[in-house]
GROMACS .gro file of N, CA and C in nm:
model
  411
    1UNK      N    1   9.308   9.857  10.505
    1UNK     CA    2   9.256   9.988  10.534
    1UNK      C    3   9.332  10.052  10.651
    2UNK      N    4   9.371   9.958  10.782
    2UNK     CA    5   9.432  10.051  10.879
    2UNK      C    6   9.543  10.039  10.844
    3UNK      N    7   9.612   9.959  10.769
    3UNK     CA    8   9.731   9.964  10.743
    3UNK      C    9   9.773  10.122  10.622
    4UNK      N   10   9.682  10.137  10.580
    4UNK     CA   11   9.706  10.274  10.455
    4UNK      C   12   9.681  10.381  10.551
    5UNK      N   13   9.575  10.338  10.647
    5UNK     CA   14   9.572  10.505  10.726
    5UNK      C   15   9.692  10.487  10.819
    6UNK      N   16   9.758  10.400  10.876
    6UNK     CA   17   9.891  10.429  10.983
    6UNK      C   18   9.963  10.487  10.889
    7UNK      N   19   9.999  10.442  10.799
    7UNK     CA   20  10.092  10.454  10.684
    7UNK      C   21  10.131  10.629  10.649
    8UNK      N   22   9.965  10.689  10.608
    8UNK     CA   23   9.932  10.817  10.589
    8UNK      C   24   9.963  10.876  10.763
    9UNK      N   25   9.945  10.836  10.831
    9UNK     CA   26   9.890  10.914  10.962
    9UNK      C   27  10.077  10.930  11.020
   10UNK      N   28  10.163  10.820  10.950
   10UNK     CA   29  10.332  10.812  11.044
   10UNK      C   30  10.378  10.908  10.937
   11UNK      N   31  10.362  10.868  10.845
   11UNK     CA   32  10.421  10.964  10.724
   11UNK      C   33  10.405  11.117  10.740
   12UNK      N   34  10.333  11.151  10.743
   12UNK     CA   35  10.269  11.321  10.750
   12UNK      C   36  10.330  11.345  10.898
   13UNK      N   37  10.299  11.249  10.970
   13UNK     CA   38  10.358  11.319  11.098
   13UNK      C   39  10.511  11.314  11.154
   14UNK      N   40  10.565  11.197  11.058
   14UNK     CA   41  10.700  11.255  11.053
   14UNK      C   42  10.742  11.368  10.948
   15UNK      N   43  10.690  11.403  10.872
   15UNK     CA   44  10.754  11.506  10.768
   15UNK      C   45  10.689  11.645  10.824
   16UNK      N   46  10.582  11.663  10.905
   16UNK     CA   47  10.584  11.737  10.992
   16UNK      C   48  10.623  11.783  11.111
   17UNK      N   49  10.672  11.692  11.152
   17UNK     CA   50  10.793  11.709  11.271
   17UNK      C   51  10.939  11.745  11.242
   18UNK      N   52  10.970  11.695  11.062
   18UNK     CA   53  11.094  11.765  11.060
   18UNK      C   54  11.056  11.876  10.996
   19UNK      N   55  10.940  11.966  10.912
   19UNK     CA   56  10.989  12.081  10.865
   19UNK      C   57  10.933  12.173  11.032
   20UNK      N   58  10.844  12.119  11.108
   20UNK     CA   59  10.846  12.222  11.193
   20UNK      C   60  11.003  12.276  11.291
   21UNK      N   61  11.060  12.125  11.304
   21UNK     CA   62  11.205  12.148  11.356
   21UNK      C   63  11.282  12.222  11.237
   22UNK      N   64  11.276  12.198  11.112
   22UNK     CA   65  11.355  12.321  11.049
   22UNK      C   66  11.276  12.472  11.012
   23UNK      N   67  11.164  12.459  10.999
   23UNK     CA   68  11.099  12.588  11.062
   23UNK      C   69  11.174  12.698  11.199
   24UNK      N   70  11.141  12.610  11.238
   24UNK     CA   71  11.179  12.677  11.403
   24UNK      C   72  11.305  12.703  11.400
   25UNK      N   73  11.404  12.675  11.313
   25UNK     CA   74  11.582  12.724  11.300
   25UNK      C   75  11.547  12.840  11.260
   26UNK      N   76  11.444  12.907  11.152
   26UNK     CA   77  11.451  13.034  11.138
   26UNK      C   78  11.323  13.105  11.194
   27UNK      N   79  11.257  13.080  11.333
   27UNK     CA   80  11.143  13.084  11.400
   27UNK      C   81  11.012  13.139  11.314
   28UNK      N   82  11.011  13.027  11.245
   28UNK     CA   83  10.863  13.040  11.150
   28UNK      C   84  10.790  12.929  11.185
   29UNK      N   85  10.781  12.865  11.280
   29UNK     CA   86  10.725  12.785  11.355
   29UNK      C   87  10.718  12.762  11.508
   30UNK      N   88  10.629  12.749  11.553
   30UNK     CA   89  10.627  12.725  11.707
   30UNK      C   90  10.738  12.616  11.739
   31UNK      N   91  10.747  12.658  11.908
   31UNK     CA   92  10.863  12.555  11.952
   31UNK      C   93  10.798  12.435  12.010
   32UNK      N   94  10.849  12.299  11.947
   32UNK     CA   95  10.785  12.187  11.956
   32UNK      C   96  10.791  12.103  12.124
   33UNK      N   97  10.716  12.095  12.184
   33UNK     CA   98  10.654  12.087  12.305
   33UNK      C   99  10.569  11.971  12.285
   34UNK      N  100  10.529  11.873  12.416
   34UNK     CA  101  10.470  11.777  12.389
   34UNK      C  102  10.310  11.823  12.316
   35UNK      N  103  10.260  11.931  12.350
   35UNK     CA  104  10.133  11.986  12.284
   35UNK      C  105  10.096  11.962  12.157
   36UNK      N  106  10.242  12.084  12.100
   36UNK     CA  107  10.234  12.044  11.999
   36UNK      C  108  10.274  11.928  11.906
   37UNK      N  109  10.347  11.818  11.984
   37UNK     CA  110  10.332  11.698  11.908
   37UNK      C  111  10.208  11.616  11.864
   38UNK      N  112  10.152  11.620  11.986
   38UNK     CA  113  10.019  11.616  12.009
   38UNK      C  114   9.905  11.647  11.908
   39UNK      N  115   9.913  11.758  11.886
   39UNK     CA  116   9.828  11.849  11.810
   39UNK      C  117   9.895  11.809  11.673
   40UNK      N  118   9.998  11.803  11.646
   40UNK     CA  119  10.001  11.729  11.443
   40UNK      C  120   9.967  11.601  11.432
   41UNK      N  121   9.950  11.543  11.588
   41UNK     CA  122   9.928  11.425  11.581
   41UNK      C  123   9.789  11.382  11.527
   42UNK      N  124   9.729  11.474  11.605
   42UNK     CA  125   9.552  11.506  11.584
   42UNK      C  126   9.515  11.569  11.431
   43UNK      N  127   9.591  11.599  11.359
   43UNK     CA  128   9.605  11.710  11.215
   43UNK      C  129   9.661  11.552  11.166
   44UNK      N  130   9.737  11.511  11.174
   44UNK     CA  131   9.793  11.414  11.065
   44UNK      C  132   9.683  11.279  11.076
   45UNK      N  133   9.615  11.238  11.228
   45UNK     CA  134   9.497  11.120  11.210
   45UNK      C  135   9.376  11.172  11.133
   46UNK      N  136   9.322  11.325  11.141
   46UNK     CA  137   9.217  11.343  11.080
   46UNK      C  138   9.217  11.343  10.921
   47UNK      N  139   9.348  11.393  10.894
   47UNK     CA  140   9.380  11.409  10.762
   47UNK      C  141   9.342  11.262  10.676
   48UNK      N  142   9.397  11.157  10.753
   48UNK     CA  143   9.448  11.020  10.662
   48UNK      C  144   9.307  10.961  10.706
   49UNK      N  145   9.188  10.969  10.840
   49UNK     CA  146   9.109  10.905  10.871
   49UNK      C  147   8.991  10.979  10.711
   50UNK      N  148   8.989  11.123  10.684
   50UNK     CA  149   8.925  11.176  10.561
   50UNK      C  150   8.949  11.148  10.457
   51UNK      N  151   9.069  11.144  10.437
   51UNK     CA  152   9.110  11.076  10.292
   51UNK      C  153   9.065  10.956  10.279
   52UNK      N  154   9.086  10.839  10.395
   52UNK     CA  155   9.031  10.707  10.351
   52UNK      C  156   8.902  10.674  10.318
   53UNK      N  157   8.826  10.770  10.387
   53UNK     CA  158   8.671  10.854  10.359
   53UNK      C  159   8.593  10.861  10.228
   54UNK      N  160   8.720  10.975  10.191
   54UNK     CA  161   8.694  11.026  10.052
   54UNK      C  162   8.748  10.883   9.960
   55UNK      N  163   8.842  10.819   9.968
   55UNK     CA  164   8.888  10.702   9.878
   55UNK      C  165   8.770  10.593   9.904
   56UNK      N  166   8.681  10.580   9.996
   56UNK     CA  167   8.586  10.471  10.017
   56UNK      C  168   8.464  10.533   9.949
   57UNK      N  169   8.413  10.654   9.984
   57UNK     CA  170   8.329  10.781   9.834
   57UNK      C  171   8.340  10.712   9.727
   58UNK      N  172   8.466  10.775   9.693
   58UNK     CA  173   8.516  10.787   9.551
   58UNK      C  174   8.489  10.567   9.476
   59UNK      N  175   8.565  10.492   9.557
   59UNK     CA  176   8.510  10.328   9.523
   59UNK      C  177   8.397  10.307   9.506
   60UNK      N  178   8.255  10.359   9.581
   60UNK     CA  179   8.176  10.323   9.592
   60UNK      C  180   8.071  10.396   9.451
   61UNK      N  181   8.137  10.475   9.410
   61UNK     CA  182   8.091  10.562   9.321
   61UNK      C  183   8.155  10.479   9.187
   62UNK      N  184   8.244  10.459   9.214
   62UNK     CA  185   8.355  10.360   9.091
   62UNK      C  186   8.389  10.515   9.026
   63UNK      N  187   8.468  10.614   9.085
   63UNK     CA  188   8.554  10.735   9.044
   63UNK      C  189   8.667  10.731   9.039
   64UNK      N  190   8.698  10.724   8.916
   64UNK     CA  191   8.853  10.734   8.900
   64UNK      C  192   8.940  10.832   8.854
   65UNK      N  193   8.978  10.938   8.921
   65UNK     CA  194   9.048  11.099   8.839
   65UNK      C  195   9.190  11.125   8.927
   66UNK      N  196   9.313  11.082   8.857
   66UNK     CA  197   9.403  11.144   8.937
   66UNK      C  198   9.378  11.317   9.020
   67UNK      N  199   9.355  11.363   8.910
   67UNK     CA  200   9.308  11.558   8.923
   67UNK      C  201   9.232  11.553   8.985
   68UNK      N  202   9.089  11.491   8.999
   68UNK     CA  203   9.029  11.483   9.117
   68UNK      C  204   9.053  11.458   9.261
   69UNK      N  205   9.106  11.295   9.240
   69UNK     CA  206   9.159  11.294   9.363
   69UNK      C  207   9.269  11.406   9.471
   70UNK      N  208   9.348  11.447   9.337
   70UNK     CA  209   9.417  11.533   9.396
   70UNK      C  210   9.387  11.689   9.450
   71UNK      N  211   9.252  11.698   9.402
   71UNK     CA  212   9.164  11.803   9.417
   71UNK      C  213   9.135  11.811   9.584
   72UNK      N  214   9.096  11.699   9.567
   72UNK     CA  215   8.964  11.630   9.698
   72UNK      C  216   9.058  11.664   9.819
   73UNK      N  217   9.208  11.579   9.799
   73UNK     CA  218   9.306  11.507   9.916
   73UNK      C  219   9.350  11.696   9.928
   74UNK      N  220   9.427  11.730   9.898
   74UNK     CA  221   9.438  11.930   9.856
   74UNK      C  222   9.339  11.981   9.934
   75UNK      N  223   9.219  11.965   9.913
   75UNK     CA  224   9.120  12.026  10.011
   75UNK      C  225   9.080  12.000  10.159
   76UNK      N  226   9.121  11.832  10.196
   76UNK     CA  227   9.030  11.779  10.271
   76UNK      C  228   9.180  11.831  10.397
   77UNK      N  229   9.335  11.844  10.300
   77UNK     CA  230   9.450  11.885  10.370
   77UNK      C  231   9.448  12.064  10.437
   78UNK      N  232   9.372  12.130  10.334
   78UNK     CA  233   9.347  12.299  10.419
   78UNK      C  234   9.275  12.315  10.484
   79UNK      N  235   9.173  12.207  10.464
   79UNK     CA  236   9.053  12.257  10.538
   79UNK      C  237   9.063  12.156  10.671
   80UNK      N  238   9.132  12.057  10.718
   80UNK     CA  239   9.152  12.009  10.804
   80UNK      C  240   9.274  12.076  10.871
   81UNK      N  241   9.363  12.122  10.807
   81UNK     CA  242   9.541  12.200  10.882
   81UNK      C  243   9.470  12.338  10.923
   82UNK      N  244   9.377  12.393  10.861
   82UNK     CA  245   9.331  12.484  10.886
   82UNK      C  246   9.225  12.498  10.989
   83UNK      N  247   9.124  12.455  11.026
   83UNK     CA  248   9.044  12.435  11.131
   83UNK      C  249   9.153  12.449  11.262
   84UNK      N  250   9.193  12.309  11.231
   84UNK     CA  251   9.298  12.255  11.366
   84UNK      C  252   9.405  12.425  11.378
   85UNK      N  253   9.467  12.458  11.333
   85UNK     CA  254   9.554  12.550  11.384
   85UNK      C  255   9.479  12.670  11.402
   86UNK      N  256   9.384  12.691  11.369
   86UNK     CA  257   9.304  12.793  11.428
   86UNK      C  258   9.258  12.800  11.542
   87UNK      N  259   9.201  12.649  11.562
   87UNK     CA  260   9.172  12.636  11.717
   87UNK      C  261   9.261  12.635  11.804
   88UNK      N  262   9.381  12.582  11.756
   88UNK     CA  263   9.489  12.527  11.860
   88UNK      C  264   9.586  12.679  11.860
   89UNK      N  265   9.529  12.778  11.777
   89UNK     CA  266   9.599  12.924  11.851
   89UNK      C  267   9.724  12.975  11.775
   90UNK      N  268   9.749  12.792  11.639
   90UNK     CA  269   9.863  12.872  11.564
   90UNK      C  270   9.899  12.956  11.435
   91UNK      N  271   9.728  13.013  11.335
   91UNK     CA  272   9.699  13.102  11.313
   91UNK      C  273   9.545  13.182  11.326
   92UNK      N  274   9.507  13.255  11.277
   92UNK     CA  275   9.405  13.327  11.280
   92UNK      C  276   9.286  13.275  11.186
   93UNK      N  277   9.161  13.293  11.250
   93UNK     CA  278   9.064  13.200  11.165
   93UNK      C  279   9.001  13.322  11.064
   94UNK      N  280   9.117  13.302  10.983
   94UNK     CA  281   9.041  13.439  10.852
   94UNK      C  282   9.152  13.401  10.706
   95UNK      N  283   9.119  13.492  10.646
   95UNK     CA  284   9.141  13.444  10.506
   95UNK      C  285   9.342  13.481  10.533
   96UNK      N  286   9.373  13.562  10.647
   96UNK     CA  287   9.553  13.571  10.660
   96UNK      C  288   9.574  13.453  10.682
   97UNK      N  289   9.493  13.382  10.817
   97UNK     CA  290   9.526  13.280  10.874
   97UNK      C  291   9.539  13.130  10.778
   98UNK      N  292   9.424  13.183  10.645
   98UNK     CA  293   9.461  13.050  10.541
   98UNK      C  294   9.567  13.065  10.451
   99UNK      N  295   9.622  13.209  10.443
   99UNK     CA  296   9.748  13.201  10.373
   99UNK      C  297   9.870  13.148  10.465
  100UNK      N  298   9.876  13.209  10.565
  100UNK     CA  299   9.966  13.174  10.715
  100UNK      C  300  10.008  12.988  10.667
  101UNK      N  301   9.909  12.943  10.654
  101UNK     CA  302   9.927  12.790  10.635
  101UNK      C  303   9.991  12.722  10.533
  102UNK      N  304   9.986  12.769  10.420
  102UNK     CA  305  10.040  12.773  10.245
  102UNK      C  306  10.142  12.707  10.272
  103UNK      N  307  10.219  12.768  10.286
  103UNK     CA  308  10.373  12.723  10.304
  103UNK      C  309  10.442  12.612  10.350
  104UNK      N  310  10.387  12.556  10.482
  104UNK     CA  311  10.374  12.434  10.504
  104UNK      C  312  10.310  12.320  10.440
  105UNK      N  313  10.202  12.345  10.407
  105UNK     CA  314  10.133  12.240  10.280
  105UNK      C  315  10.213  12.241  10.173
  106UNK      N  316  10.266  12.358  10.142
  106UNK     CA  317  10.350  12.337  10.003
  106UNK      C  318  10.425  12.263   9.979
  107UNK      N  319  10.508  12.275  10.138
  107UNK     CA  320  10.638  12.183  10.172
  107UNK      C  321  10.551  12.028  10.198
  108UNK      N  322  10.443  11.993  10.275
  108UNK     CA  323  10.479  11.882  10.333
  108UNK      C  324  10.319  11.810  10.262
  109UNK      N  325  10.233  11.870  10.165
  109UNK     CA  326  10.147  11.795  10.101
  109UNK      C  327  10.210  11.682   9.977
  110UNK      N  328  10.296  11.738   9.870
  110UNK     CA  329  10.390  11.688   9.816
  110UNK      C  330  10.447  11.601   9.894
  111UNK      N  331  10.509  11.598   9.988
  111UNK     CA  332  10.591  11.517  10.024
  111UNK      C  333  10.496  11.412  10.066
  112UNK      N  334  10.407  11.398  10.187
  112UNK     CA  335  10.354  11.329  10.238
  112UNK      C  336  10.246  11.230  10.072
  113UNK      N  337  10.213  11.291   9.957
  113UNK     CA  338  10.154  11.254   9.870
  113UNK      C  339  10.210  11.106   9.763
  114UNK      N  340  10.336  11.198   9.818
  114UNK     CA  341  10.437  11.109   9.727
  114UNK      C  342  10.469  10.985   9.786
  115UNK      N  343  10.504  11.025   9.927
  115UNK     CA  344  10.510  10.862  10.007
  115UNK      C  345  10.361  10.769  10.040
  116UNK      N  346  10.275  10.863  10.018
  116UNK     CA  347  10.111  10.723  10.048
  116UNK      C  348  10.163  10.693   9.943
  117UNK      N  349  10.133  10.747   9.809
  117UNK     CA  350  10.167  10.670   9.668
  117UNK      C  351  10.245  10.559   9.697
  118UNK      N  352  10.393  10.568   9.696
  118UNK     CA  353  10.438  10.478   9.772
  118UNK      C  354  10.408  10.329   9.794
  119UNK      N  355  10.397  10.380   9.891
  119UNK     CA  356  10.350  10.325  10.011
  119UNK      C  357  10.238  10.207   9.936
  120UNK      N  358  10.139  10.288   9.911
  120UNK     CA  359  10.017  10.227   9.846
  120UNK      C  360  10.066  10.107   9.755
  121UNK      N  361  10.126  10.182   9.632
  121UNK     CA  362  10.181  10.119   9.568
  121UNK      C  363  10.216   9.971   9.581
  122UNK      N  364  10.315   9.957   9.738
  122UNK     CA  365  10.390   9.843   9.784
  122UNK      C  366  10.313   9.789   9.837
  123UNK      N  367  10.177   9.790   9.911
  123UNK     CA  368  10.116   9.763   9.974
  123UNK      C  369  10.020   9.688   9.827
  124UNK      N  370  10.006   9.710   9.773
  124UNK     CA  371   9.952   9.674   9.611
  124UNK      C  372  10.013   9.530   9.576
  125UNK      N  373  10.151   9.601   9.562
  125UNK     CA  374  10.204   9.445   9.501
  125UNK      C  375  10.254   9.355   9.591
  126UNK      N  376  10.272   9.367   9.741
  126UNK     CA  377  10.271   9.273   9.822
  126UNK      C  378  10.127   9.223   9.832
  127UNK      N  379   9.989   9.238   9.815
  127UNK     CA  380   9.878   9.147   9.823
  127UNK      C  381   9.868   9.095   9.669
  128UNK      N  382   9.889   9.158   9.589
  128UNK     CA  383   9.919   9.092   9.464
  128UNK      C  384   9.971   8.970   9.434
  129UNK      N  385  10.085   9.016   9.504
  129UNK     CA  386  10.181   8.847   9.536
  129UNK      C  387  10.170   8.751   9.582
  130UNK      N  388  10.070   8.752   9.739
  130UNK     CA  389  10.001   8.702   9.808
  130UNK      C  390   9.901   8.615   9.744
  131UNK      N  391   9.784   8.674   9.654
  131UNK     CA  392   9.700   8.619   9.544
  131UNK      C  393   9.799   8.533   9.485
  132UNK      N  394   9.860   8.569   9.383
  132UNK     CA  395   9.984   8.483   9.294
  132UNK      C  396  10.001   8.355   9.354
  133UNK      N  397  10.058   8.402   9.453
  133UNK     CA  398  10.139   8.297   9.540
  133UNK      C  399   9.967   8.158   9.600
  134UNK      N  400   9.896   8.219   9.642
  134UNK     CA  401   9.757   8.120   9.709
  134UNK      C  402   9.722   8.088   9.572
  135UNK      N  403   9.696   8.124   9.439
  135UNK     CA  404   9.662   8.088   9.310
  135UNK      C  405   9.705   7.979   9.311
  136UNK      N  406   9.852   7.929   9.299
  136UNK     CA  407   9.941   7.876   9.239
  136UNK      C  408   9.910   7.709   9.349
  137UNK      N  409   9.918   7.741   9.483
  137UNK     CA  410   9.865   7.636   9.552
  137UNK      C  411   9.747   7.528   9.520
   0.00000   0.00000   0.00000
């Protein structure tokens, strides 16, 4: 479990540290300051601490929907990037301020989605193996 949320929580916050640094080449992003490291830092733990949330929900229910999930993780990503940059001053808490955000999720939900998968994935068949391997003993 903490190993899937570091996983989610390094991931997102490195792929947010590089599109905000390529953001900021054409100043569509704030200039990155310890604050704001800070502050995706706080956006990328809440993100992966909800999702593991919603994935412990979803087990306990025995729910299984890619489209769902991807529903859930999609939502739990605007409505958490969104809170946080509203408060933290880097858009407006109104329906501009949730488009303001789009763009970045576009870029870095995909990305960050693709590496938990990943991630998960490997994390899958290394305890898999583990079993295999203590079976066989």
């Amino acid at each position: 479990m903490i190993k899937k949320i570091l996983n989610i929580i390094f991931g997102s916050f490195t792929i947010m540290m590089l599109l905000f640094t390529f953001f900021r080449q054409f100043d569509l992003a704030p200039a990155i300051d310890n604050e704001v490291v800070i502050q995706v830092l706080i956006i990328s733990t809440s993100i992966a601490v909800l999702m593991e949330i919603s994935d412990k929900i979803q087990e306990h229910f025995d729910y299984s929907s890619f489209w769902g999930d991807l529903i859930i993780r999609v939502i739990i990503c605007y409505t958490v990037v969104f809170i946080a940059c509203a408060n933290f001053g880097f858009v407006s808490f109104s329906l501009f301020g949730l488009w303001e955000i789009t763009p970045t999720l576009l870029f870095c939900f995909p990305l960050t989605y693709a590496y938990a998968v990943f991630m998960n994935s490997e994390l899958a068949e290394s305890i898999n193996k583990a079993i295999k391997k203590r079976n066989k003993m």
